[in-house]
Short mmCIF file of C-alpha atoms and ligand atoms in Angstrom, two decimals:
data_model
loop_
_atom_site.label_atom_id
_atom_site.label_comp_id
_atom_site.label_asym_id
_atom_site.label_seq_id
_atom_site.Cartn_x
_atom_site.Cartn_y
_atom_site.Cartn_z
CA MET Y 20 -38.20 -0.25 15.51
CA LEU Y 21 -39.07 3.60 16.37
CA GLN Y 22 -38.33 4.81 19.88
CA LYS Y 23 -42.65 5.09 20.33
CA ASP Y 24 -42.65 1.26 19.65
CA ARG Y 25 -40.02 0.13 21.45
CA GLN Y 26 -41.56 2.09 24.65
CA ALA Y 27 -45.40 1.26 23.76
CA ALA Y 28 -43.33 -2.87 23.80
CA PHE Y 29 -41.82 -2.82 26.79
CA ASP Y 30 -43.09 -4.71 30.03
CA PHE Y 31 -42.45 -1.79 32.38
CA ALA Y 32 -43.66 -4.36 35.11
CA ARG Y 33 -41.73 -7.21 34.11
CA TYR Y 34 -38.46 -5.64 34.28
CA ILE Y 35 -39.38 -3.74 37.31
CA ASP Y 36 -40.51 -6.62 39.48
CA GLU Y 37 -37.62 -8.44 37.65
CA ARG Y 38 -35.14 -6.11 39.42
CA ARG Y 39 -37.37 -6.30 42.59
CA ALA Y 40 -36.67 -9.87 42.65
CA ARG Y 41 -32.83 -9.92 42.73
CA LEU Y 42 -32.75 -7.32 45.25
CA GLU Y 43 -34.43 -7.99 47.60
CA ALA Y 44 -33.05 -11.59 47.46
CA SER Y 45 -29.77 -9.59 47.69
CA LEU Y 46 -30.30 -7.78 50.47
CA GLU Y 47 -31.49 -10.71 52.32
CA SER Y 48 -28.37 -12.41 52.45
CA PHE Y 49 -26.08 -9.20 53.01
CA LEU Y 50 -28.52 -8.56 55.74
CA PRO Y 51 -29.40 -11.83 57.83
CA PRO Y 52 -30.36 -11.69 61.50
CA ALA Y 53 -27.46 -11.81 63.80
CA GLU Y 54 -26.53 -10.69 67.60
CA PRO Y 55 -27.59 -8.04 68.92
CA LEU Y 56 -30.83 -10.13 67.92
CA LYS Y 57 -33.40 -7.22 68.52
CA LEU Y 58 -31.02 -5.23 66.25
CA TYR Y 59 -30.63 -6.87 63.78
CA GLU Y 60 -34.69 -7.33 63.39
CA ALA Y 61 -35.28 -3.35 63.71
CA MET Y 62 -33.19 -3.44 60.46
CA ARG Y 63 -34.51 -5.33 58.41
CA TYR Y 64 -37.91 -5.05 59.97
CA SER Y 65 -37.65 -1.45 57.75
CA VAL Y 66 -34.80 -2.58 54.62
CA LEU Y 67 -36.82 -6.05 53.98
CA SER Y 68 -41.22 -4.25 54.00
CA GLY Y 69 -40.67 -4.03 50.73
CA GLY Y 70 -40.82 -0.15 49.44
CA LYS Y 71 -41.14 0.80 44.98
CA ARG Y 72 -37.27 -0.10 44.95
CA LEU Y 73 -36.83 2.76 42.07
CA ARG Y 74 -32.90 3.93 43.66
CA ALA Y 75 -32.26 0.80 43.15
CA VAL Y 76 -34.28 0.20 40.19
CA LEU Y 77 -33.18 3.55 39.11
CA ALA Y 78 -29.19 2.68 39.92
CA MET Y 79 -28.89 -1.00 37.82
CA ALA Y 80 -31.05 0.79 34.76
CA SER Y 81 -28.00 2.99 34.56
CA ALA Y 82 -26.10 0.68 34.54
CA GLU Y 83 -27.50 -1.46 31.98
CA ALA Y 84 -27.79 1.99 30.19
CA VAL Y 85 -23.98 2.38 29.98
CA GLN Y 86 -21.10 1.22 28.05
CA ALA Y 87 -19.27 -1.01 30.39
CA ASP Y 88 -15.88 -0.66 31.23
CA GLU Y 89 -14.00 -2.97 28.05
CA SER Y 90 -12.38 -4.75 31.76
CA LEU Y 91 -15.92 -5.65 32.60
CA GLU Y 92 -17.25 -6.93 28.85
CA GLY Y 93 -19.69 -9.80 29.33
CA GLU Y 94 -20.19 -9.07 32.61
CA ASP Y 95 -24.08 -8.67 34.05
CA PRO Y 96 -24.26 -5.09 35.36
CA VAL Y 97 -27.14 -5.39 37.11
CA GLU Y 98 -25.18 -8.20 39.36
CA LEU Y 99 -21.88 -5.51 39.35
CA VAL Y 100 -24.20 -3.11 40.93
CA LEU Y 101 -26.02 -5.03 43.03
CA PRO Y 102 -24.35 -4.05 46.49
CA LEU Y 103 -24.50 -0.57 45.49
CA CYS Y 104 -27.98 -0.80 45.62
CA CYS Y 105 -28.76 -3.23 48.60
CA ALA Y 106 -26.31 0.45 49.86
CA ILE Y 107 -29.07 2.42 48.56
CA GLU Y 108 -31.98 0.98 49.72
CA MET Y 109 -30.32 0.50 53.65
CA VAL Y 110 -29.33 4.53 53.13
CA HIS Y 111 -33.08 5.43 52.27
CA ALA Y 112 -34.50 2.77 54.76
CA MET Y 113 -32.73 4.73 57.26
CA SER Y 114 -34.02 7.72 56.49
CA LEU Y 115 -37.50 6.60 56.84
CA ILE Y 116 -36.87 5.26 59.67
CA HIS Y 117 -35.22 9.01 61.60
CA ASP Y 118 -38.23 10.69 59.83
CA ASP Y 119 -40.41 8.68 61.46
CA LEU Y 120 -39.25 9.29 64.95
CA PRO Y 121 -41.71 11.34 66.97
CA CYS Y 122 -38.66 14.22 67.20
CA LEU Y 123 -39.19 14.39 63.64
CA ASP Y 124 -42.21 13.67 61.75
CA ASN Y 125 -44.14 11.69 64.19
CA ASP Y 126 -45.74 9.42 62.53
CA ASP Y 127 -47.46 5.79 63.02
CA LEU Y 128 -47.63 4.37 59.78
CA ARG Y 129 -45.27 3.77 57.09
CA ARG Y 130 -45.28 1.10 53.58
CA GLY Y 131 -48.94 -0.12 55.31
CA LYS Y 132 -47.08 -1.26 58.51
CA PRO Y 133 -46.02 0.38 61.81
CA THR Y 134 -43.10 2.47 61.65
CA ASN Y 135 -40.16 1.47 63.62
CA HIS Y 136 -40.18 3.05 66.75
CA LYS Y 137 -43.90 2.39 66.88
CA VAL Y 138 -42.36 -1.63 66.88
CA PHE Y 139 -39.09 -1.46 68.72
CA GLY Y 140 -38.74 2.05 70.80
CA GLU Y 141 -37.48 5.25 70.09
CA ALA Y 142 -34.05 4.25 71.27
CA MET Y 143 -34.03 0.91 69.50
CA ALA Y 144 -35.12 2.50 66.16
CA LEU Y 145 -32.68 5.06 66.25
CA LEU Y 146 -29.80 3.22 66.40
CA ALA Y 147 -31.32 0.22 63.76
CA GLY Y 148 -30.79 3.98 61.58
CA ASP Y 149 -27.32 4.09 62.42
CA GLY Y 150 -26.74 0.22 62.14
CA LEU Y 151 -28.39 0.68 58.49
CA LEU Y 152 -26.80 3.55 57.83
CA MET Y 153 -23.33 2.50 58.67
CA MET Y 154 -23.81 -1.07 57.57
CA ALA Y 155 -24.46 0.31 54.51
CA SER Y 156 -21.24 1.67 53.52
CA GLU Y 157 -19.89 -1.99 54.65
CA VAL Y 158 -21.96 -3.69 52.05
CA LEU Y 159 -20.55 -1.47 49.27
CA LEU Y 160 -17.35 -1.29 49.92
CA SER Y 161 -17.09 -5.27 50.74
CA ARG Y 162 -18.96 -6.56 48.75
CA THR Y 163 -18.71 -5.27 45.19
CA SER Y 164 -16.81 -7.23 42.84
CA LYS Y 165 -13.10 -6.78 42.53
CA LYS Y 166 -13.41 -6.76 38.48
CA VAL Y 167 -15.06 -3.00 39.06
CA SER Y 168 -11.98 -0.11 39.57
CA PRO Y 169 -11.21 0.78 42.69
CA GLN Y 170 -10.88 4.64 41.62
CA ALA Y 171 -14.71 3.73 40.72
CA LEU Y 172 -15.34 2.32 44.05
CA LEU Y 173 -14.22 5.11 45.80
CA ASP Y 174 -15.56 8.33 43.74
CA VAL Y 175 -19.50 6.31 44.04
CA ALA Y 176 -18.38 6.15 48.19
CA LEU Y 177 -17.15 9.83 48.37
CA GLU Y 178 -20.28 10.59 46.48
CA LEU Y 179 -23.08 8.63 48.90
CA CYS Y 180 -21.61 10.80 52.31
CA ARG Y 181 -21.87 13.95 50.25
CA ALA Y 182 -25.56 12.99 48.73
CA THR Y 183 -26.62 11.05 52.70
CA GLY Y 184 -24.24 14.27 54.46
CA PRO Y 185 -24.99 18.21 55.38
CA SER Y 186 -24.99 19.07 51.91
CA GLY Y 187 -27.63 15.91 50.96
CA MET Y 188 -30.32 14.57 53.20
CA VAL Y 189 -29.26 15.63 56.31
CA GLY Y 190 -29.38 19.81 55.52
CA GLY Y 191 -32.48 18.27 53.28
CA GLN Y 192 -34.25 17.16 56.83
CA VAL Y 193 -33.19 20.80 58.49
CA LEU Y 194 -34.41 22.57 55.86
CA ASP Y 195 -37.73 21.19 55.75
CA MET Y 196 -37.47 21.89 59.60
CA GLU Y 197 -36.84 25.44 59.47
CA PHE Y 198 -39.45 25.74 56.73
CA THR Y 199 -41.98 23.89 58.29
CA GLY Y 200 -45.17 25.96 59.71
CA ALA Y 201 -43.97 28.63 57.30
CA ALA Y 202 -46.14 27.85 54.50
CA GLY Y 203 -48.38 30.89 53.58
CA SER Y 204 -45.86 33.27 54.87
CA GLY Y 205 -44.20 35.03 52.23
CA THR Y 206 -41.07 33.22 52.48
CA VAL Y 207 -41.28 30.67 51.69
CA ASP Y 208 -40.38 30.82 47.56
CA GLU Y 209 -39.56 28.29 44.73
CA ALA Y 210 -36.10 28.40 45.53
CA VAL Y 211 -36.95 27.47 48.80
CA VAL Y 212 -38.60 24.77 48.21
CA SER Y 213 -36.30 23.61 45.22
CA ALA Y 214 -33.27 22.97 47.73
CA ILE Y 215 -35.41 21.44 50.22
CA HIS Y 216 -36.40 18.91 47.70
CA LYS Y 217 -33.29 19.36 46.23
CA SER Y 218 -31.28 17.65 49.35
CA LYS Y 219 -33.82 16.09 51.10
CA THR Y 220 -35.11 13.32 48.49
CA GLY Y 221 -33.43 14.19 45.11
CA ALA Y 222 -30.03 13.94 46.70
CA LEU Y 223 -29.72 10.03 46.34
CA ILE Y 224 -32.51 9.72 43.51
CA ARG Y 225 -29.44 11.82 41.58
CA PHE Y 226 -26.52 9.70 43.59
CA SER Y 227 -28.45 6.39 42.12
CA LEU Y 228 -28.41 7.11 38.78
CA TRP Y 229 -24.70 8.57 38.85
CA SER Y 230 -23.37 5.80 40.92
CA GLY Y 231 -25.07 3.16 38.83
CA GLY Y 232 -23.47 4.74 35.51
CA ARG Y 233 -20.17 5.89 37.29
CA LEU Y 234 -19.59 2.28 39.11
CA LEU Y 235 -19.78 0.42 35.33
CA GLY Y 236 -17.11 3.51 33.60
CA ALA Y 237 -19.39 5.38 32.35
CA SER Y 238 -18.07 7.97 30.61
CA ALA Y 239 -18.04 12.01 32.21
CA LYS Y 240 -21.02 13.01 29.06
CA GLN Y 241 -23.15 9.99 29.81
CA LEU Y 242 -22.36 10.77 34.02
CA GLU Y 243 -23.28 14.24 32.87
CA SER Y 244 -26.63 13.28 31.42
CA LEU Y 245 -27.14 10.86 34.65
CA SER Y 246 -26.87 13.21 36.79
CA ARG Y 247 -29.41 15.76 35.12
CA LEU Y 248 -31.43 12.84 34.79
CA GLY Y 249 -31.45 12.60 38.58
CA GLU Y 250 -31.97 15.78 39.56
CA ILE Y 251 -35.31 16.13 36.68
CA VAL Y 252 -36.21 12.48 38.19
CA GLY Y 253 -35.92 13.74 41.70
CA LEU Y 254 -37.76 17.06 41.57
CA ALA Y 255 -40.41 15.35 39.89
CA PHE Y 256 -40.77 12.62 41.88
CA GLN Y 257 -41.31 14.87 45.51
CA ILE Y 258 -43.74 16.57 43.73
CA THR Y 259 -45.23 14.08 42.57
CA ASP Y 260 -44.64 13.09 46.23
CA ASP Y 261 -46.40 16.27 47.37
CA LEU Y 262 -49.97 15.31 45.03
CA LEU Y 263 -49.76 12.49 46.77
CA ASP Y 264 -50.09 13.99 50.53
CA ILE Y 265 -53.06 15.15 48.78
CA THR Y 266 -55.05 12.98 47.17
CA GLY Y 267 -53.74 9.78 48.47
CA SER Y 268 -56.06 8.15 51.08
CA ALA Y 269 -53.35 5.70 53.96
CA GLU Y 270 -54.32 2.72 52.00
CA SER Y 271 -53.24 3.21 48.52
CA LEU Y 272 -49.89 5.03 50.64
CA GLY Y 273 -49.06 2.78 53.60
CA LYS Y 274 -48.20 6.34 54.89
CA THR Y 275 -50.60 8.61 56.73
CA PRO Y 276 -51.76 11.23 54.03
CA GLY Y 277 -51.76 15.07 54.70
CA LYS Y 278 -49.92 15.83 56.70
CA ASP Y 279 -48.16 18.28 54.35
CA GLN Y 280 -51.20 20.81 54.66
CA ALA Y 281 -51.23 19.78 58.42
CA SER Y 282 -48.54 21.16 59.44
CA ASN Y 283 -48.07 23.36 56.83
CA LYS Y 284 -44.86 22.54 54.78
CA ALA Y 285 -42.77 24.26 52.39
CA THR Y 286 -44.07 21.94 49.45
CA TRP Y 287 -44.19 22.90 45.25
CA ILE Y 288 -47.93 22.93 46.47
CA SER Y 289 -48.33 25.46 48.88
CA VAL Y 290 -46.08 27.71 46.50
CA PHE Y 291 -48.17 27.20 43.24
CA GLY Y 292 -51.13 25.62 43.65
CA GLU Y 293 -52.38 21.72 42.61
CA ASP Y 294 -52.77 22.82 39.13
CA GLY Y 295 -48.78 24.95 39.46
CA ALA Y 296 -47.41 21.50 40.54
CA ARG Y 297 -49.06 19.22 37.76
CA LYS Y 298 -47.99 21.45 34.47
CA LYS Y 299 -44.54 21.50 36.34
CA LEU Y 300 -44.36 17.92 36.47
CA LYS Y 301 -45.39 17.90 32.43
CA GLU Y 302 -42.44 20.14 31.59
CA MET Y 303 -39.67 18.11 33.53
CA GLU Y 304 -41.54 15.05 32.29
CA ALA Y 305 -40.75 16.27 28.62
CA GLU Y 306 -37.58 17.43 29.65
CA GLY Y 307 -36.39 14.10 31.16
CA ILE Y 308 -37.90 12.26 27.91
CA GLN Y 309 -35.46 15.10 25.83
CA LEU Y 310 -32.11 14.46 27.18
CA ILE Y 311 -33.11 10.41 27.46
CA LYS Y 312 -33.50 10.68 23.65
CA ASP Y 313 -30.42 13.64 23.22
CA SER Y 314 -27.84 11.37 24.84
CA SER Y 315 -28.57 7.99 23.57
CA LEU Y 316 -29.01 6.32 27.03
CA ASP Y 317 -32.18 4.64 27.00
CA ASN Y 318 -31.07 0.60 25.62
CA PRO Y 319 -32.25 -0.20 22.86
CA VAL Y 320 -34.57 -3.28 23.19
CA SER Y 321 -35.91 -1.89 26.62
CA PRO Y 322 -36.58 1.92 26.84
CA THR Y 323 -36.09 1.69 31.03
CA LEU Y 324 -35.42 5.22 31.86
CA THR Y 325 -37.97 6.63 30.55
CA SER Y 326 -39.85 3.95 32.24
CA LEU Y 327 -38.85 5.25 35.08
CA LEU Y 328 -38.72 8.80 34.73
CA GLN Y 329 -42.96 8.37 33.49
CA TYR Y 330 -43.70 5.84 36.62
CA SER Y 331 -41.85 8.62 39.08
CA ILE Y 332 -44.42 10.75 37.66
CA ASN Y 333 -47.64 8.59 37.33
CA ARG Y 334 -46.91 6.37 39.96
CA GLU Y 335 -49.94 5.81 42.98
CA LYS Y 336 -47.78 5.60 45.43
C1 GRG X 24 -29.11 10.42 55.39
C2 GRG X 24 -27.67 10.13 57.50
C3 GRG X 24 -29.36 10.36 57.23
C4 GRG X 24 -29.61 10.77 57.68
C5 GRG X 24 -31.35 10.81 57.51
C6 GRG X 24 -34.49 11.38 58.28
C7 GRG X 24 -33.33 12.37 57.13
C8 GRG X 24 -31.99 12.32 57.70
C9 GRG X 24 -34.00 12.74 56.08
C10 GRG X 24 -35.04 12.93 55.22
C11 GRG X 24 -35.22 12.21 54.33
C12 GRG X 24 -36.33 11.22 53.95
C13 GRG X 24 -37.26 10.32 54.31
C14 GRG X 24 -36.86 12.25 52.45
C15 GRG X 24 -38.56 11.75 51.60
C16 GRG X 24 -38.35 11.10 50.11
C17 GRG X 24 -39.17 10.37 49.58
C18 GRG X 24 -40.67 11.18 49.63
C19 GRG X 24 -39.61 9.15 50.82
C20 GRG X 24 -40.38 8.10 50.26
O1 GRG X 24 -39.87 7.69 49.54
P1 GRG X 24 -40.54 5.90 48.72
O2 GRG X 24 -42.00 6.98 47.76
O3 GRG X 24 -40.77 5.06 49.66
O4 GRG X 24 -40.03 5.90 47.37
P2 GRG X 24 -40.63 3.49 49.50
O5 GRG X 24 -41.59 3.18 50.85
O6 GRG X 24 -40.84 3.08 48.46
O7 GRG X 24 -39.45 2.69 49.79
#
């Protein structure tokens, strides 16, 4: 079957629904209610409140796309990366909780519900975020199958620290703060916006694609391709987010739109305008598709990575 026919025949909606369901069941099992009850309630409120689960599904798709380590032959790649996927979603949820706090973005709405601090108060929201961050490492390190190579697990744990810490999400949030209010002042250019997007949003998305492959024993060449694809998906995802902030509604997005312009944020649109952003997305989609083709990463029966790249760009929420 030709690549374009395979793509057309692939039931992406079913694929993503199935993987989301497995992730939700795993999250529920790794994070049952416990003492202190309020803390666990606050953690569960954010991590079990839906969301697109894009990062987790990217990690599953990359695990499925690589030729697994010989010692893992016959194992279900998705099962093997479930603890990793839960860790990723815990980190993502904690970053949303902290991002919404009054001292940062001060948002009232997330995933169509009141933000964590609106329900549990600022102190508990802060601690729920801290709890989720540490629990992510605990789940990754204690729940990953012993069949996975210890070196691979160590590499993944280290890279997770890098993706979340000062060289990743935390650093990106700081850059974002430093340039908020500066759009249009002449100090915000492509290099600035790229650096913000790469670390604040891109680092965890790149990590998701890379780590699914690394845990399953992908080759150095495959890891390089996954890493580059992660950069493309990460930037494209955030540029799409910038556009949705203008075109979307609170109802469709589940969060407050229009905040970027109101606070003069450094976004792709603030530098290149809406048309420039859409042009960049087209270029990135083409580059990503070509990369997947050249690297032979997509599974012969289900072109998942291509579909996930396109979903990141064409999504409506
Ligand atoms: C990670 C230690 C640590 C601290 C967090 C606050 C902060 C530091 C970083 C900000 C990260 C952030 C909120 C980036 C924005 C990324 C983004 C566009 C999030 C929305 O992601 P979606 O659309 O959300 O995938 P859903 O709800 O679908 O999961």
